[in-house]
PDB file of C-alpha atoms and ligand atoms in Angstrom:
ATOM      1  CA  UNK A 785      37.978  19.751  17.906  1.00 49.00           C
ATOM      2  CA  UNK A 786      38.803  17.663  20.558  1.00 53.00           C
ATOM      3  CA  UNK A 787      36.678  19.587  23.270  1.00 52.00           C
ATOM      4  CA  UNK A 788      34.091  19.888  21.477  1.00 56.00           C
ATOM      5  CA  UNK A 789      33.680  16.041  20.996  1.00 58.00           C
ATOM      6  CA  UNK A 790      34.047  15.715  24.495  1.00 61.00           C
ATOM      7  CA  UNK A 791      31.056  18.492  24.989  1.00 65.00           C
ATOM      8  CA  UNK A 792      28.086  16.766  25.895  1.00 76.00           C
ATOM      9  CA  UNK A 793      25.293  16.603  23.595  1.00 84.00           C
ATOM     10  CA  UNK A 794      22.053  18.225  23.393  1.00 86.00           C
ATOM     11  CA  UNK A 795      18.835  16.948  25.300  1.00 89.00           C
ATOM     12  CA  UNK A 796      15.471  18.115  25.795  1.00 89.00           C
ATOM     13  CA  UNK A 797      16.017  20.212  29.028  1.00 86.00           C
ATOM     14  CA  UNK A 798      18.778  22.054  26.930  1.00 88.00           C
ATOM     15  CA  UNK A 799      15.731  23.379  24.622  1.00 90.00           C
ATOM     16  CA  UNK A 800      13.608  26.566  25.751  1.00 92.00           C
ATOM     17  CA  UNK A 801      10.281  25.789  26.540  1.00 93.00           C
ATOM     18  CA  UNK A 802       8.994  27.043  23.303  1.00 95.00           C
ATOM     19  CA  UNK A 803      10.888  24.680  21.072  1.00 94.00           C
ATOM     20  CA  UNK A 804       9.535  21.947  23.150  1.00 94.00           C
ATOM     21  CA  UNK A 805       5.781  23.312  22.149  1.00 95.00           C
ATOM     22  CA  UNK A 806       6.865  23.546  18.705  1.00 96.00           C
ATOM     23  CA  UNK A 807       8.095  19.953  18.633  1.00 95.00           C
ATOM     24  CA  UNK A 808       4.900  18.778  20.742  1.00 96.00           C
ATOM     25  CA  UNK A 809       2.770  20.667  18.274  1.00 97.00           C
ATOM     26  CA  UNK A 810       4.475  19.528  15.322  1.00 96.00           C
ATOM     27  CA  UNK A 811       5.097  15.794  16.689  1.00 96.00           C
ATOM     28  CA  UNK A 812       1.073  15.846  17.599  1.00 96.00           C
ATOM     29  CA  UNK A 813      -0.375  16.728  14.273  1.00 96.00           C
ATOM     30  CA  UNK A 814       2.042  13.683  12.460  1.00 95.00           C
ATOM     31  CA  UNK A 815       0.575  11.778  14.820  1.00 94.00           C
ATOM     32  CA  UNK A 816      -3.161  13.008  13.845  1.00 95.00           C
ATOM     33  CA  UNK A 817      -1.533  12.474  10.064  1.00 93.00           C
ATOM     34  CA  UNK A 818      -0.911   8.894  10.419  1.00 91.00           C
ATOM     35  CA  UNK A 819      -4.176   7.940  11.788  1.00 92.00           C
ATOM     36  CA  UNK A 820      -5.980   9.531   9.137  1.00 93.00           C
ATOM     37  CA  UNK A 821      -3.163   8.052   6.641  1.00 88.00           C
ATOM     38  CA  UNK A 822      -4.259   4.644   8.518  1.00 87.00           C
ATOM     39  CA  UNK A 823      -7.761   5.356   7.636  1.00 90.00           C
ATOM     40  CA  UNK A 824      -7.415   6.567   4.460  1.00 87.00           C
ATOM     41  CA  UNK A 825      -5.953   2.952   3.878  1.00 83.00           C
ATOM     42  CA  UNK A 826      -8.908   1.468   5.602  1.00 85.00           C
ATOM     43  CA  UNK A 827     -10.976   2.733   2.885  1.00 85.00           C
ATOM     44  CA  UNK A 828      -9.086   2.717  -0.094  1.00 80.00           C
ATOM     45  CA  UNK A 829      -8.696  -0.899   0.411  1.00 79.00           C
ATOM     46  CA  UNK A 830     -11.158  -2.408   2.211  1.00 79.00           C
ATOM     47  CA  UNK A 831     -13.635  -5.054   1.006  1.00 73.00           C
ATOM     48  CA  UNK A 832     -11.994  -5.424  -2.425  1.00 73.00           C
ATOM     49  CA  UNK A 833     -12.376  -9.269  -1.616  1.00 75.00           C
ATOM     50  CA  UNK A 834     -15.910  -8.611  -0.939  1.00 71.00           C
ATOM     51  CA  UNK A 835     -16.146  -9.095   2.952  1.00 76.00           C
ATOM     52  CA  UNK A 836     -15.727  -6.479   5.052  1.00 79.00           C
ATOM     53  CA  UNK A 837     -12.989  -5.357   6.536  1.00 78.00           C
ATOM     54  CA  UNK A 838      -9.441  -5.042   5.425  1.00 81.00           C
ATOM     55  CA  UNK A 839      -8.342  -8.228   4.921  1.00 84.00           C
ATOM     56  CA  UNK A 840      -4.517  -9.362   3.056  1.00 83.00           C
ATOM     57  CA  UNK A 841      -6.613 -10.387   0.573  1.00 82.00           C
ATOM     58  CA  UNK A 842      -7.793  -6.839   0.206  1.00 82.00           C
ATOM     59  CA  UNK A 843      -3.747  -6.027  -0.252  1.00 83.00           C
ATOM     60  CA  UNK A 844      -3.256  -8.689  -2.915  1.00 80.00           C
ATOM     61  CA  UNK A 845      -6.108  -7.692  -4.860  1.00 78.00           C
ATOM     62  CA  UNK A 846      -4.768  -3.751  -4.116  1.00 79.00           C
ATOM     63  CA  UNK A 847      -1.153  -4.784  -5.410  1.00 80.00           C
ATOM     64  CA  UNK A 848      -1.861  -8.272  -7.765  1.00 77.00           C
ATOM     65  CA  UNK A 849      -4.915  -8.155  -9.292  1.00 75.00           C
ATOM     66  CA  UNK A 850      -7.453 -11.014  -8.563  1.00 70.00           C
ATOM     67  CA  UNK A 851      -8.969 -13.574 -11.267  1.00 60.00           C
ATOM     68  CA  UNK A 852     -11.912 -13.609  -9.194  1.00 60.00           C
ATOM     69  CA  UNK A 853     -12.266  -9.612  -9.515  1.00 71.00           C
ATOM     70  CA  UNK A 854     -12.255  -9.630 -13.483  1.00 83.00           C
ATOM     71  CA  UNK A 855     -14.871  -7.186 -15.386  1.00 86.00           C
ATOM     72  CA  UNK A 856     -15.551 -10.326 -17.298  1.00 91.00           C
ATOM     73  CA  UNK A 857     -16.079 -12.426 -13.876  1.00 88.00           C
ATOM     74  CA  UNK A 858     -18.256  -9.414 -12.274  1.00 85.00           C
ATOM     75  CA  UNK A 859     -20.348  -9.163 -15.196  1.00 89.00           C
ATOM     76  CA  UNK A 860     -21.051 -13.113 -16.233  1.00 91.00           C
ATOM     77  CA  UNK A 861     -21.852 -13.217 -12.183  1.00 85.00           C
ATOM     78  CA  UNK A 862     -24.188 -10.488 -12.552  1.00 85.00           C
ATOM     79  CA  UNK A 863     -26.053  -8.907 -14.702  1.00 89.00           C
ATOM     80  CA  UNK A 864     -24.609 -10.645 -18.290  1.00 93.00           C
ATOM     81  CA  UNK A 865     -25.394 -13.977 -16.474  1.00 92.00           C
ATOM     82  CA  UNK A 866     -29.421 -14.149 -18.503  1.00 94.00           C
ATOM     83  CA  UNK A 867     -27.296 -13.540 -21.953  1.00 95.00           C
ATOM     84  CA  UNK A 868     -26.475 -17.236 -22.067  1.00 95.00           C
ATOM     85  CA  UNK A 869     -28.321 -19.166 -24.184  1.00 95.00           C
ATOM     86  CA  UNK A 870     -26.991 -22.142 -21.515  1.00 94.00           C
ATOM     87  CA  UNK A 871     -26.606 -21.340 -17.708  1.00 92.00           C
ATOM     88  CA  UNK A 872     -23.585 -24.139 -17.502  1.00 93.00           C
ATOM     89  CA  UNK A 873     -21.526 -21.898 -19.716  1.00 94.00           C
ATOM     90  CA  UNK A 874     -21.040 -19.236 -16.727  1.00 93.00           C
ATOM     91  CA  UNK A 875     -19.096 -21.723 -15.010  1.00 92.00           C
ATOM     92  CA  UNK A 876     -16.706 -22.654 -18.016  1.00 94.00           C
ATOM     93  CA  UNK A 877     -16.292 -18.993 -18.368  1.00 94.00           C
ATOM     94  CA  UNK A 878     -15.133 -18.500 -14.836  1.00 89.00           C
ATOM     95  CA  UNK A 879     -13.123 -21.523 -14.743  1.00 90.00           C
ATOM     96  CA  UNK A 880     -10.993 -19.971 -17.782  1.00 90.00           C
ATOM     97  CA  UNK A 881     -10.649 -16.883 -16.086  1.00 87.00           C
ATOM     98  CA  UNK A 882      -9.382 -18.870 -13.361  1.00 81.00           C
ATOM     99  CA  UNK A 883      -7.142 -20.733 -14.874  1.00 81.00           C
ATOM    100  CA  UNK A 884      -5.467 -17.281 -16.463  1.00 79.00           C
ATOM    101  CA  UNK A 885      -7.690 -16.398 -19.371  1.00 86.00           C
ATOM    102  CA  UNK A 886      -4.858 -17.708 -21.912  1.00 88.00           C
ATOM    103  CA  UNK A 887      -5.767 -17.670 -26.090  1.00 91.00           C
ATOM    104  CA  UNK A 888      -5.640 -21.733 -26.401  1.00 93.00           C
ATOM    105  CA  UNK A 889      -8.553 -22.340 -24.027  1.00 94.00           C
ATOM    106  CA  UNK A 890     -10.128 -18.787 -25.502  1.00 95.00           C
ATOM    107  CA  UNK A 891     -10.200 -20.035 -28.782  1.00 94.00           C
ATOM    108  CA  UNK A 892     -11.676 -23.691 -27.807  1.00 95.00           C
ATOM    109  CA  UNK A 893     -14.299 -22.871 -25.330  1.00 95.00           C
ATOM    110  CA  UNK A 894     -14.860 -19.280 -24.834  1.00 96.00           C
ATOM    111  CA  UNK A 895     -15.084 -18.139 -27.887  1.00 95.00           C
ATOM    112  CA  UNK A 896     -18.263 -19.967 -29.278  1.00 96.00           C
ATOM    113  CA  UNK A 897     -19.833 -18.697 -26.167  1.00 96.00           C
ATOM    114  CA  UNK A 898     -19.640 -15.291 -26.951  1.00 96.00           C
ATOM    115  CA  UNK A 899     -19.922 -15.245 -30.391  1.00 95.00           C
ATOM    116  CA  UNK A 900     -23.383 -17.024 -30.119  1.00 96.00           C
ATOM    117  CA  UNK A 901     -24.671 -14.870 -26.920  1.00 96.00           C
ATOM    118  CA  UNK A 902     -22.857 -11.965 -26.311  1.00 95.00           C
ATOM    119  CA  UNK A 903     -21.129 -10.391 -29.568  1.00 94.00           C
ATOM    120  CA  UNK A 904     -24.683  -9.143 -31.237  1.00 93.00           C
ATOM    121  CA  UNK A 905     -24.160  -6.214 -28.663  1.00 94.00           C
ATOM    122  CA  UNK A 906     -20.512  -6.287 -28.004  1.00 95.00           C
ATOM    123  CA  UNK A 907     -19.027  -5.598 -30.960  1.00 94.00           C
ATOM    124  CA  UNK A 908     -17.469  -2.529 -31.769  1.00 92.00           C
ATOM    125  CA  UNK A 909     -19.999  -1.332 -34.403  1.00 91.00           C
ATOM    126  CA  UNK A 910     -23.008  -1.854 -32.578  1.00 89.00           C
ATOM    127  CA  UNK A 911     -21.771  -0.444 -29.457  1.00 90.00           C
ATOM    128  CA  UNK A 912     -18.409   1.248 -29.184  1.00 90.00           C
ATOM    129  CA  UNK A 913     -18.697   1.877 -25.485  1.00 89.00           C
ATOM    130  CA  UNK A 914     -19.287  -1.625 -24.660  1.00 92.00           C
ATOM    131  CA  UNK A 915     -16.134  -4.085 -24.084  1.00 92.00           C
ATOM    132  CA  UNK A 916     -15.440  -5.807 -27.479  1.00 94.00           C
ATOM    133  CA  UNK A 917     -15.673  -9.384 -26.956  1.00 95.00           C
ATOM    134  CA  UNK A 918     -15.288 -10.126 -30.922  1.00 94.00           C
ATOM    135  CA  UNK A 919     -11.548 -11.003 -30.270  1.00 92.00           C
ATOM    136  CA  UNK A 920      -8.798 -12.755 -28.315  1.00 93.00           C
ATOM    137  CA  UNK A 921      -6.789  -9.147 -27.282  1.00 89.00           C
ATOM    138  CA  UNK A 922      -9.894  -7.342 -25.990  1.00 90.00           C
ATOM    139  CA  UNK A 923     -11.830 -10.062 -24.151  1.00 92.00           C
ATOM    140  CA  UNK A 924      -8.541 -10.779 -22.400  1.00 88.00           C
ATOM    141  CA  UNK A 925      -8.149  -7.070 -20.867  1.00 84.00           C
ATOM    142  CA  UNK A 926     -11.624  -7.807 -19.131  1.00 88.00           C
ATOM    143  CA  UNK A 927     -10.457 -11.316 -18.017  1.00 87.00           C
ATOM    144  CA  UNK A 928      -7.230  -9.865 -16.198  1.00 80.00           C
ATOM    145  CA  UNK A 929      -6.756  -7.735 -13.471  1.00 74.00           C
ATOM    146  CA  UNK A 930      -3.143  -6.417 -13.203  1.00 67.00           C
ATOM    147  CA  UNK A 931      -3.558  -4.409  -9.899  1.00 73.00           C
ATOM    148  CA  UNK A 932      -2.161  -1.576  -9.637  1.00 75.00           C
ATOM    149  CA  UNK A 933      -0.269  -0.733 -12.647  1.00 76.00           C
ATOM    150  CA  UNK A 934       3.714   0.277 -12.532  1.00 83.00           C
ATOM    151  CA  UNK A 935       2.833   4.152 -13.656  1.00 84.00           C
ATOM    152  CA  UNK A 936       0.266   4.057 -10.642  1.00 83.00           C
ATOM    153  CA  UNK A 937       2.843   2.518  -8.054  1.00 87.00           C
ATOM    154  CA  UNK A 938       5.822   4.949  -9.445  1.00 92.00           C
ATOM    155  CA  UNK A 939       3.878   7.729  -8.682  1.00 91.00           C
ATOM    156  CA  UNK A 940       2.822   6.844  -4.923  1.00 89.00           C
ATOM    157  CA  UNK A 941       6.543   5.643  -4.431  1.00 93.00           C
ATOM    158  CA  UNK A 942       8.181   9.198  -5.173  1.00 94.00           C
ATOM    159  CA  UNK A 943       5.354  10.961  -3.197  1.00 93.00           C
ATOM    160  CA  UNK A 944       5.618   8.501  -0.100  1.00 91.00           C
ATOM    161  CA  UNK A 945       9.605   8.575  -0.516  1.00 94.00           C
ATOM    162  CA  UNK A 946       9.478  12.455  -0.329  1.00 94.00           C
ATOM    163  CA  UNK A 947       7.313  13.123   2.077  1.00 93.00           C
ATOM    164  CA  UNK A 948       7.630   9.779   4.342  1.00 94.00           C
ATOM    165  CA  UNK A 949      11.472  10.879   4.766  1.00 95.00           C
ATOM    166  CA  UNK A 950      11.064  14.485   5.296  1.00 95.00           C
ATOM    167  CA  UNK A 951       8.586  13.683   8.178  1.00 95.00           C
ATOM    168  CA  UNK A 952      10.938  10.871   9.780  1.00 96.00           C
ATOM    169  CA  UNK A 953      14.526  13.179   9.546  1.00 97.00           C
ATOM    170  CA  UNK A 954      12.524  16.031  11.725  1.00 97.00           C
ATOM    171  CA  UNK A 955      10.559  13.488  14.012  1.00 97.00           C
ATOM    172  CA  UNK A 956      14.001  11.870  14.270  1.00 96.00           C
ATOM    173  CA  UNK A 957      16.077  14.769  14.503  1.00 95.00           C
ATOM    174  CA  UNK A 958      13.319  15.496  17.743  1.00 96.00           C
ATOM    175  CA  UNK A 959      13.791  11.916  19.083  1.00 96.00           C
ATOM    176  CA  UNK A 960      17.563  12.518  18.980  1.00 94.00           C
ATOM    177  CA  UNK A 961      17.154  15.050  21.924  1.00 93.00           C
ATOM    178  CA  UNK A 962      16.300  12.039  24.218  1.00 93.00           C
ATOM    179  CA  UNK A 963      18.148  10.161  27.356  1.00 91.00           C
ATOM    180  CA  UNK A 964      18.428   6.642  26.385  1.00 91.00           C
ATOM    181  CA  UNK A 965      21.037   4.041  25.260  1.00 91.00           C
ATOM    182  CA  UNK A 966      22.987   5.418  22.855  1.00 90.00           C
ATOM    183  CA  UNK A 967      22.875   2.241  20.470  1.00 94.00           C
ATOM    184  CA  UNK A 968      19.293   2.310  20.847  1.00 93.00           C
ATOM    185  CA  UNK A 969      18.988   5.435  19.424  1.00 93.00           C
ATOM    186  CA  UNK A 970      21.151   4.902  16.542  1.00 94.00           C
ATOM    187  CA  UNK A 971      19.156   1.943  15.979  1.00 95.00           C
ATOM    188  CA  UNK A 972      15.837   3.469  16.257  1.00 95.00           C
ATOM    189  CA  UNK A 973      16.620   6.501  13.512  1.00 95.00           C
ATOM    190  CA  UNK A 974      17.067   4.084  10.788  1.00 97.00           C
ATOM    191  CA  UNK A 975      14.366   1.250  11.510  1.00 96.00           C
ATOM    192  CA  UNK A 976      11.292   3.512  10.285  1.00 95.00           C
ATOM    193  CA  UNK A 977      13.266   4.615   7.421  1.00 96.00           C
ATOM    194  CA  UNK A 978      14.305   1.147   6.694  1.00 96.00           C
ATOM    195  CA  UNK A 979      10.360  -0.149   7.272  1.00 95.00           C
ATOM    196  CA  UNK A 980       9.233   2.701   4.479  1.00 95.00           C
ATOM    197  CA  UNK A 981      11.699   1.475   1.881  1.00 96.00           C
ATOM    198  CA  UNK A 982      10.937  -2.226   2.693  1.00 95.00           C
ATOM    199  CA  UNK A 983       6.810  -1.085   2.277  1.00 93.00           C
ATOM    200  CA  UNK A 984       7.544   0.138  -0.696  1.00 94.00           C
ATOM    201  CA  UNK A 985       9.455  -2.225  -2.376  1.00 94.00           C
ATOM    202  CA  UNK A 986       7.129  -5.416  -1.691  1.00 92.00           C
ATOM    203  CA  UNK A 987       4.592  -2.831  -3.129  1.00 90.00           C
ATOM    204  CA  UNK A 988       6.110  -4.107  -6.990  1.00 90.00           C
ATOM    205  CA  UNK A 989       7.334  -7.381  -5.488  1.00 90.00           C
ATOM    206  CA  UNK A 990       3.570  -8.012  -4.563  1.00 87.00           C
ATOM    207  CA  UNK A 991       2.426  -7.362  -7.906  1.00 81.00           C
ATOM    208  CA  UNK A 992       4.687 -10.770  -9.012  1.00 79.00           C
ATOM    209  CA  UNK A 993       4.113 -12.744  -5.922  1.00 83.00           C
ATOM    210  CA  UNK A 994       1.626 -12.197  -4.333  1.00 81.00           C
ATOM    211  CA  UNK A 995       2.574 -13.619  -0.613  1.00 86.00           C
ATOM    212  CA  UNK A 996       4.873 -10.987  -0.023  1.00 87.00           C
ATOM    213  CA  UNK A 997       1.063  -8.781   0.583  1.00 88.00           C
ATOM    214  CA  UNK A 998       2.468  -9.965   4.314  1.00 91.00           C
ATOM    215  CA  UNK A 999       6.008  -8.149   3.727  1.00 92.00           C
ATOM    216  CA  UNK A1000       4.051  -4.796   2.720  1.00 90.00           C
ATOM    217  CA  UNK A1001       1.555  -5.026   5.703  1.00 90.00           C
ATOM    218  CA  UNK A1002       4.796  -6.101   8.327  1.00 93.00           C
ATOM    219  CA  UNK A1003       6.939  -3.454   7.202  1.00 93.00           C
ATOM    220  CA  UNK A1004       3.683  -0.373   6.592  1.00 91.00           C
ATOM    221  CA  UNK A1005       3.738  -1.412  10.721  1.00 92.00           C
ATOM    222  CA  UNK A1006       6.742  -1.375  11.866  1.00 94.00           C
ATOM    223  CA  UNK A1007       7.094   1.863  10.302  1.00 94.00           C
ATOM    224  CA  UNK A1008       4.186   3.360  11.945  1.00 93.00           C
ATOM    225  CA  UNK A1009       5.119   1.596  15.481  1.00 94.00           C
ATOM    226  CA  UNK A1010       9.049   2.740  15.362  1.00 95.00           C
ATOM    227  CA  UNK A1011       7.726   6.116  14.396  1.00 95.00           C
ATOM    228  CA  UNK A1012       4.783   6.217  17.126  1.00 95.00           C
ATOM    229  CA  UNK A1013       7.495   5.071  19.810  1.00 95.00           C
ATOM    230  CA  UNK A1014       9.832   7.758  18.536  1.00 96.00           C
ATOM    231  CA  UNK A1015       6.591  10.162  19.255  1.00 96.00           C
ATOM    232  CA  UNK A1016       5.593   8.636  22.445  1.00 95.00           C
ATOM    233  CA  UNK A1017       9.103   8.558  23.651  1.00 95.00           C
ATOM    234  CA  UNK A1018      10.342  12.146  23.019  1.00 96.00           C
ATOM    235  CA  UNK A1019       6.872  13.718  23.928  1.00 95.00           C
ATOM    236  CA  UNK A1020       7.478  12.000  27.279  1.00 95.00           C
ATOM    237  CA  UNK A1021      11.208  13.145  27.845  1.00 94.00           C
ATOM    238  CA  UNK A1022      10.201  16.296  26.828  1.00 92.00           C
ATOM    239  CA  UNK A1023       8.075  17.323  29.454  1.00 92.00           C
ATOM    240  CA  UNK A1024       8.370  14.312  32.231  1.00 90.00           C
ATOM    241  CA  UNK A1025      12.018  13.468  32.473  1.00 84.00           C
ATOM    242  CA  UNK A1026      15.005  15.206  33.839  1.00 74.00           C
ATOM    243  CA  UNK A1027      18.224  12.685  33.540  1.00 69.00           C
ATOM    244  CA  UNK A1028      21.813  12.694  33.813  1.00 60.00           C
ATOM    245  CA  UNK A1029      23.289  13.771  30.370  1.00 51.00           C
ATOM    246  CA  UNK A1030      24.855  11.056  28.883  1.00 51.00           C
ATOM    247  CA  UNK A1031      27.256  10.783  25.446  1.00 50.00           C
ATOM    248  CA  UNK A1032      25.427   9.953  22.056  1.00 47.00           C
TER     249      UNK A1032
HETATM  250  C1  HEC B 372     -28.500  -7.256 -25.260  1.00 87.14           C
HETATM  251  C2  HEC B 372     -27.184  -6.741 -25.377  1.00 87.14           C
HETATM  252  C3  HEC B 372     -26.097  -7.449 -24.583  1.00 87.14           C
HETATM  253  C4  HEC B 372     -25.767  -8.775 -24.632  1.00 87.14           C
HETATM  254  C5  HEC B 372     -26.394  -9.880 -25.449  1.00 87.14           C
HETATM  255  C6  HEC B 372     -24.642  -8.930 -23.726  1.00 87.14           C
HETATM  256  N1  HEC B 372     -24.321  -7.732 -23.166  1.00 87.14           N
HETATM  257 FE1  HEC B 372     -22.779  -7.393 -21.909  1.00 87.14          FE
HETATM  258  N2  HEC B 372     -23.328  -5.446 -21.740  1.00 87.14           N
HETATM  259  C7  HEC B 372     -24.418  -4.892 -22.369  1.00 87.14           C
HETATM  260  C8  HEC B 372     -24.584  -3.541 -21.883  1.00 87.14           C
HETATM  261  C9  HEC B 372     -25.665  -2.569 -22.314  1.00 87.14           C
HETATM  262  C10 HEC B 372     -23.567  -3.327 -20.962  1.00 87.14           C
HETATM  263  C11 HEC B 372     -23.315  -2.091 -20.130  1.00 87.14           C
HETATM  264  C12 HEC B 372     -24.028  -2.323 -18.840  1.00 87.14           C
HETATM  265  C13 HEC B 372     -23.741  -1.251 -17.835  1.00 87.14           C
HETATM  266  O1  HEC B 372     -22.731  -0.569 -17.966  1.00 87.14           O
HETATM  267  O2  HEC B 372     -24.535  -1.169 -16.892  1.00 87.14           O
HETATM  268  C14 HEC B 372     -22.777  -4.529 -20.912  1.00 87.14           C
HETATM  269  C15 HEC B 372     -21.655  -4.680 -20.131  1.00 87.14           C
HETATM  270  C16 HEC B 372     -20.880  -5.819 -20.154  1.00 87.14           C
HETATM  271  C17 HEC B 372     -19.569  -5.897 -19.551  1.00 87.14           C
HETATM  272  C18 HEC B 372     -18.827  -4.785 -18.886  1.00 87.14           C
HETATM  273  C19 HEC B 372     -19.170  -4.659 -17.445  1.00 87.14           C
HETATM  274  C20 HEC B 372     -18.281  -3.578 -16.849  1.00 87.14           C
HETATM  275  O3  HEC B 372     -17.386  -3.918 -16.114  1.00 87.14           O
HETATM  276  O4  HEC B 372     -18.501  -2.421 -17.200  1.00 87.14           O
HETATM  277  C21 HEC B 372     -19.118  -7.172 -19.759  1.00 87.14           C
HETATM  278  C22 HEC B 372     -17.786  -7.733 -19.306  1.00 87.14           C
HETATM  279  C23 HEC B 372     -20.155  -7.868 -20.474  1.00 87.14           C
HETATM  280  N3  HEC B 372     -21.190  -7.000 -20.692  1.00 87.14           N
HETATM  281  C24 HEC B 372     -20.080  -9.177 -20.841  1.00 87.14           C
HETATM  282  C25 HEC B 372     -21.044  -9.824 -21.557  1.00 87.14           C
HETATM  283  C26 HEC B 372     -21.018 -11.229 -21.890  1.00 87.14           C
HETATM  284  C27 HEC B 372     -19.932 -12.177 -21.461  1.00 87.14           C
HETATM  285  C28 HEC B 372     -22.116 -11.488 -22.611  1.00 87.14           C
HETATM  286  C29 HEC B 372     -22.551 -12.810 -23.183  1.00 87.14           C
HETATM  287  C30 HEC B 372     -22.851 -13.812 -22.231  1.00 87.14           C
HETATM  288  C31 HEC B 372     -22.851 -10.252 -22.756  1.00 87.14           C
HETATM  289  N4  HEC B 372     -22.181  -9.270 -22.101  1.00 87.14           N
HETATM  290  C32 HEC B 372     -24.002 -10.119 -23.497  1.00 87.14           C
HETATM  291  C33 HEC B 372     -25.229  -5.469 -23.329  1.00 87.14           C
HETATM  292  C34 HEC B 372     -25.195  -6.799 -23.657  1.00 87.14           C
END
């Protein structure tokens, strides 16, 4: 026991040649991953706010929900916008939205509105496919917009958690092969893992409040840059560097 703690440690000029291709091939295509995962992002979420480019409003609307991104909003902007018998009422209608689409206001101003222009098509009898806008509960679920819903963000949390930590124990387990300070090191294995779990959990937070869209984008990078300098690093010492062994 006591030798072998003394026995120095493994680095990457203790591996054969072909490990080190395995790790550079394997380290490589993660690294191909992520920029396509980066992408992927890109497009999932960009111009949600309607300007391009992603944006943190893009990530609020993604995780919050937006009052300005309402299928009631959308369609009184658009294309429902000639039902009103008076053009003024578009603006009361987006105002309530605004202000949270609650049943007070609803039953005050919104509701004469709709019963006089838009209920001879939207009711369910007429037209079943159409949004029902005959009542309180079914106007409101076009006035909202939850983001993404719990079931949604549960089921991207357990594949991220899976996957995310299998592919940060072997790029770690790689990066442990390198010559550098050993408090570094055990610094550097948790920070990406610590990033992911942050990510994830201002995911839900951001569906509450929605500032902490800067906590998911912060912590979604300093995963990717602890885990790109973990790449960087140990390609690097693979092939480059010959050192002294040290402990660690
Ligand atoms: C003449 C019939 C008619 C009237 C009146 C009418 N609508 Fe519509 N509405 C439609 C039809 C048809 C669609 C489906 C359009 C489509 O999917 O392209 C629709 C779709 C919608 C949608 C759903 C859009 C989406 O996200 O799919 C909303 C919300 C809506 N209307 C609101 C209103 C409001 C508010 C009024 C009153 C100002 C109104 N409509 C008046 C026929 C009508």
């Amino acid at each position: 026991m006591y030798e072998d703690r003394r026995r120095p440690y493994a680095r990457f000029k203790d591996i054969s040649v072909s490990e080190r291709i395995l790790n550079t091939v394997f380290l490589l295509t993660i690294g191909l991953g992520y920029l396509m995962a980066l992408a992927n992002l890109y497009y999932t979420h960009t111009g949600l706010d309607g300007k391009p480019g992603l944006s943190i409003e893009d990530v609020v609307i993604s995780y919050h929900g937006s009052n300005n991104q309402t299928r009631l909003g959308a369609a009184i902007n658009g294309i429902m916008k000639s039902n009103l018998t008076y053009p003024g009422d578009k603006d009361v209608i987006l105002q309530w939205i605004k202000n949270g689409a609650d049943e007070p206001e609803y039953n005050e101003k919104i509701a004469p509105i709709l019963n006089r222009d838009c209920v001879k098509c939207h009711t369910p009898d007429i037209n079943p496919a159409l949004p029902d806008l005959t009542h309180y509960a079914t106007v409101s679920e076009v006035a909202h917009s939850g983001g993404e819903s719990i079931p949604t963000l549960v089921r991207v949390s357990h594949i991220h958690l899976f996957g995310i930590a299998f592919i940060l124990f072997f790029i770690g387990k790689i990066f442990l092969l390198c010559d550098i300070n050993v408090y570094v090191k055990r610094v550097a294995v948790v920070v990406p893992f610590a990033a992911m779990l942050l990510d994830i959990l201002s995911w839900f937070i951001t569906k509450e409040i929605s500032s902490f869209a800067y906590v998911v984008v912060y912590s979604g990078a300093l995963m990717g840059l602890s885990m790109g300098l973990q790449i960087l690093l140990s390609i690097y010492q693979m092939w480059f560097y010959s050192g002294e062994k040290t402990d660690g």
